[in-house]
């Protein structure tokens, strides 16, 4: 099967890119994008019948959109909760009765991201939305926006206006040799991340899990627990950001700018900051369509100024709880949501408390302190790493992991990870700052075109050796499952 | 990112040449430095190999020279290993002496694993068994290792003429013949002999197990001619892959990648190669069955000769790396079974009147036994040999062989030696 970051997929993407650039015409590019998206979908689904529920969801979405755009049936406000319910039903969320589900196999890959795009269109088409959203969206543009193969499986979540601005532009984005070179380098980087880095990190995690459950001395178990905890977030980052690199670059070669989804997340010095840098398009979407409206509504209802910060904390908790819950339909993800929401809420409460006891200036001074930043960065990584157990493991595995060593050794593991992450990330930030200072007349020396060619060649050769000559299978894209 | 801007930096004319040159240089540097690093980290040394191998061997494979000694360090082995062969060309540790009264002599037959390939002799199960068996049985037990397979004879044991040369085994005056069988012995049986029949020359430099003796070429062809010929014949990809696999970088990478796999990942990736994994399939295919039949035919001859000589023949099947991993894990994908070949061999051994001792179930109790094998080569390392020794010793004295019955019951729940 053509997996989402395989060599076959990259070749498929590059052929599509080449065809798409045969003409700058909007019609031609739309036809190529539509055909490529349908071919990709059919390769993933393998049978047309399994696509029926997804097609029905898309048709429902378009029908509701038409109603909302034309203000028919009272603006069809019911369509938003219906779309949410339909999505939860198709994804078989466990809070819905089991007997209500469709009991035949059907295709749900990419459904979450289609849902985000459809819901975004429905919300924007409603009353009070901006003028650009009031333009009627045709069925064909709707289809190529929702099924765009570069964003279908795991995002990034692009707004329709951004998609339309690039894709339907009379004068498409320029595509000279420098842009092509940069995008090819990014594709290679993404391919390397998914197929080499993520593969090795996944092995570290699997080995950690295996050793933790074996009858081995406690010091080996402690090491295995650290390995297991630390390897997964790094693996997920390499896996997901590598995939996103490939997609953003392919889209750019098709003259579409996709939004960035990652911004050095492990450099975040707080958990709130982390979510501004990790899966950016998802957290932005939820902030825009959940956090902001929720805050506005709650502040309208509770007009007390002293309650405002607390309301912000509650709204943040709800938003990030939903982010967690969105990831899966089982109870593990409810805990994951609570840990994400809890992390962000506690982070904000901590900031509010510090600002109150130290004063605004005192807090600002502390927040600029290098040691405080380093410790906060380490803590952010550690918290995220621990919450990941509820992301990838089921309750049985979680039970096995936490019962493999006693509470005190786990506490030691937490501290080692915190201080280890603090030191390693601080050293990395220092090194990075020094490397960025190395400059030539054209800019930073380590990111000039010659250096990029060296990186891309090295990563490309290694990735080809590992995937083609050594036939080492890399784990699939994790977010494909959501 | 600047790439998304509408204003683009231009590419200078010189860059159209410089950038590909930089890329090419990077590839050359990477290839050279990786090979250099691999050779440093995974050294391969052979000392005196010409002393150990007889040239112009009529079988088409190199045979061991009696009274010889050579040393080898393969990329995966942590040390230089001595191979010292006695007057009879066996890695037995000592010369075969006439059997003294009261001594119980076991003669070991088998292939490279039994010979202790890549492991110092004193750490092989053949070297460890006598003391342990003597201690457990209360009688003096001698083990003479007559294993002749592997790289020091060019293939698995038995070869097609093993039964004909069985006199050599009987001449050692055994009280018991212990035959250690590996999956490779069964699965490669027959194929070697066909090659031998068709091969007139011996490639003394190509001694790796599984390597193919090559026909001497009339005259060397230029690189360019070989390249164009391989492109024309459509074998370019295969040649490229073969050349790649001959590099130390390839061995080093394979070693690192296989060693980094968890047990589950290792099993999955091994089974994904159906050609290698066919002996693990629940339903053997035609080729598999043919090889098993060929093996069985030779087994029948050997068992008959042993029976006629009045010497008990005991066979034991030792798992290879993926089998050991699957048994230890306890579950495996549908359509596969690590015990299939073991059961087939046991059935045939018993049919031919020999005795079979089963050590495979003992691997259930070991966490990660695949780590006790060389990841790329697949032979057991010193720890793997120690595990085989423990299981063999346990099974031999547990009553299966009356003469070796332990004076006190052994603790069967032994921890593996690491």
PDB file of C-alpha atoms in Angstrom, chain A residues 165-166 169 171-179 182-183 186 189 199-200 202-204 206-207 210-211 214-215 252 257 260 442 449-450 453-454 457-458 461-462 465-466 468-470 472-473, chain B residues 1-12 14-16 18-19 22-24 26-27 30 240-241 244-245 250 253-254 256-265 269 329 367-368 370-371:
ATOM      1  CA  UNK A 165      -6.210  32.582  -2.203  1.00  0.00           C
ATOM      2  CA  UNK A 166      -3.357  30.424  -3.504  1.00  0.00           C
ATOM      3  CA  UNK A 169      -5.259  32.933  -7.791  1.00  0.00           C
ATOM      4  CA  UNK A 171      -1.436  34.638 -10.948  1.00  0.00           C
ATOM      5  CA  UNK A 172      -0.264  31.568  -9.044  1.00  0.00           C
ATOM      6  CA  UNK A 173       2.623  31.686  -6.601  1.00  0.00           C
ATOM      7  CA  UNK A 174       5.999  31.809  -8.360  1.00  0.00           C
ATOM      8  CA  UNK A 175       8.032  28.637  -8.563  1.00  0.00           C
ATOM      9  CA  UNK A 176      11.652  29.342  -9.448  1.00  0.00           C
ATOM     10  CA  UNK A 177      14.703  27.126  -8.915  1.00  0.00           C
ATOM     11  CA  UNK A 178      15.356  28.432  -5.368  1.00  0.00           C
ATOM     12  CA  UNK A 179      11.820  27.542  -4.270  1.00  0.00           C
ATOM     13  CA  UNK A 182      14.130  24.441  -0.883  1.00  0.00           C
ATOM     14  CA  UNK A 183      11.020  22.320  -1.210  1.00  0.00           C
ATOM     15  CA  UNK A 186      12.254  19.797   2.794  1.00  0.00           C
ATOM     16  CA  UNK A 189      14.225  16.114   5.345  1.00  0.00           C
ATOM     17  CA  UNK A 199      12.005   4.369  12.897  1.00  0.00           C
ATOM     18  CA  UNK A 200      15.041   4.379  15.216  1.00  0.00           C
ATOM     19  CA  UNK A 202      10.290   3.856  17.711  1.00  0.00           C
ATOM     20  CA  UNK A 203      12.729   0.985  18.209  1.00  0.00           C
ATOM     21  CA  UNK A 204      14.119   2.687  21.287  1.00  0.00           C
ATOM     22  CA  UNK A 206       9.703  -0.614  21.870  1.00  0.00           C
ATOM     23  CA  UNK A 207      12.928  -1.853  23.441  1.00  0.00           C
ATOM     24  CA  UNK A 210      10.166  -4.784  26.346  1.00  0.00           C
ATOM     25  CA  UNK A 211      12.966  -4.393  28.906  1.00  0.00           C
ATOM     26  CA  UNK A 214      11.307  -8.338  31.750  1.00  0.00           C
ATOM     27  CA  UNK A 215      12.845  -9.797  34.925  1.00  0.00           C
ATOM     28  CA  UNK A 252       4.177  24.530  -2.213  1.00  0.00           C
ATOM     29  CA  UNK A 257       1.072  27.520   0.893  1.00  0.00           C
ATOM     30  CA  UNK A 260       3.212  25.454   9.439  1.00  0.00           C
ATOM     31  CA  UNK A 442      24.497  35.950   2.354  1.00  0.00           C
ATOM     32  CA  UNK A 449      22.168  26.811  -0.139  1.00  0.00           C
ATOM     33  CA  UNK A 450      25.451  24.873  -0.131  1.00  0.00           C
ATOM     34  CA  UNK A 453      22.529  20.682  -0.372  1.00  0.00           C
ATOM     35  CA  UNK A 454      24.965  18.853   1.902  1.00  0.00           C
ATOM     36  CA  UNK A 457      22.212  14.793   0.043  1.00  0.00           C
ATOM     37  CA  UNK A 458      23.347  13.122   3.252  1.00  0.00           C
ATOM     38  CA  UNK A 461      21.417   8.884   0.770  1.00  0.00           C
ATOM     39  CA  UNK A 462      20.921   7.542   4.296  1.00  0.00           C
ATOM     40  CA  UNK A 465      19.952   3.086   1.915  1.00  0.00           C
ATOM     41  CA  UNK A 466      17.754   2.343   4.911  1.00  0.00           C
ATOM     42  CA  UNK A 468      15.444   0.695  -0.328  1.00  0.00           C
ATOM     43  CA  UNK A 469      18.649  -1.274   0.180  1.00  0.00           C
ATOM     44  CA  UNK A 470      18.046  -2.395   3.757  1.00  0.00           C
ATOM     45  CA  UNK A 472      13.648  -1.390   6.945  1.00  0.00           C
ATOM     46  CA  UNK A 473       9.964  -0.686   7.456  1.00  0.00           C
TER      47      UNK A 473
ATOM     48  CA  UNK B   1       9.898  30.522   5.329  1.00  0.00           C
ATOM     49  CA  UNK B   2      11.357  32.663   2.596  1.00  0.00           C
ATOM     50  CA  UNK B   3      10.334  30.112  -0.015  1.00  0.00           C
ATOM     51  CA  UNK B   4       6.748  31.118   0.369  1.00  0.00           C
ATOM     52  CA  UNK B   5       7.394  34.734  -0.510  1.00  0.00           C
ATOM     53  CA  UNK B   6       6.628  36.097  -3.920  1.00  0.00           C
ATOM     54  CA  UNK B   7      10.089  37.637  -4.127  1.00  0.00           C
ATOM     55  CA  UNK B   8      12.693  34.977  -4.746  1.00  0.00           C
ATOM     56  CA  UNK B   9      16.456  35.050  -4.536  1.00  0.00           C
ATOM     57  CA  UNK B  10      18.026  34.157  -7.843  1.00  0.00           C
ATOM     58  CA  UNK B  11      20.349  31.225  -8.465  1.00  0.00           C
ATOM     59  CA  UNK B  12      23.783  32.302  -9.646  1.00  0.00           C
ATOM     60  CA  UNK B  14      28.010  29.038 -11.006  1.00  0.00           C
ATOM     61  CA  UNK B  15      25.578  27.329  -8.628  1.00  0.00           C
ATOM     62  CA  UNK B  16      24.220  25.175 -11.439  1.00  0.00           C
ATOM     63  CA  UNK B  18      28.601  24.000  -7.799  1.00  0.00           C
ATOM     64  CA  UNK B  19      25.481  22.581  -6.170  1.00  0.00           C
ATOM     65  CA  UNK B  22      28.698  19.682  -3.597  1.00  0.00           C
ATOM     66  CA  UNK B  23      26.080  16.944  -3.643  1.00  0.00           C
ATOM     67  CA  UNK B  24      28.423  14.492  -5.366  1.00  0.00           C
ATOM     68  CA  UNK B  26      28.889  14.764  -0.032  1.00  0.00           C
ATOM     69  CA  UNK B  27      27.972  11.311  -1.364  1.00  0.00           C
ATOM     70  CA  UNK B  30      29.655   9.896   3.225  1.00  0.00           C
ATOM     71  CA  UNK B 240      24.404  -2.989  -7.279  1.00  0.00           C
ATOM     72  CA  UNK B 241      22.777  -4.670  -4.314  1.00  0.00           C
ATOM     73  CA  UNK B 244      26.505  -2.886  -1.558  1.00  0.00           C
ATOM     74  CA  UNK B 245      26.177  -6.014   0.565  1.00  0.00           C
ATOM     75  CA  UNK B 250      26.265  -2.673   4.884  1.00  0.00           C
ATOM     76  CA  UNK B 253      24.252  -0.943   9.358  1.00  0.00           C
ATOM     77  CA  UNK B 254      22.512  -4.303   9.242  1.00  0.00           C
ATOM     78  CA  UNK B 256      22.931  -1.939  14.189  1.00  0.00           C
ATOM     79  CA  UNK B 257      19.456  -2.064  12.690  1.00  0.00           C
ATOM     80  CA  UNK B 258      18.761  -5.697  13.571  1.00  0.00           C
ATOM     81  CA  UNK B 259      20.223  -5.274  17.050  1.00  0.00           C
ATOM     82  CA  UNK B 260      18.049  -2.197  17.633  1.00  0.00           C
ATOM     83  CA  UNK B 261      14.836  -4.048  16.838  1.00  0.00           C
ATOM     84  CA  UNK B 262      12.593  -5.114  19.670  1.00  0.00           C
ATOM     85  CA  UNK B 263      11.651  -8.779  19.727  1.00  0.00           C
ATOM     86  CA  UNK B 264       8.270  -8.087  18.154  1.00  0.00           C
ATOM     87  CA  UNK B 265       9.726  -5.864  15.426  1.00  0.00           C
ATOM     88  CA  UNK B 269      10.529  -7.979   9.852  1.00  0.00           C
ATOM     89  CA  UNK B 329       7.673 -14.351  22.915  1.00  0.00           C
ATOM     90  CA  UNK B 367      13.749 -13.239  27.858  1.00  0.00           C
ATOM     91  CA  UNK B 368      15.171 -12.069  24.546  1.00  0.00           C
ATOM     92  CA  UNK B 370      17.708 -13.548  20.035  1.00  0.00           C
ATOM     93  CA  UNK B 371      20.240 -11.231  21.673  1.00  0.00           C
TER      94      UNK B 371
END
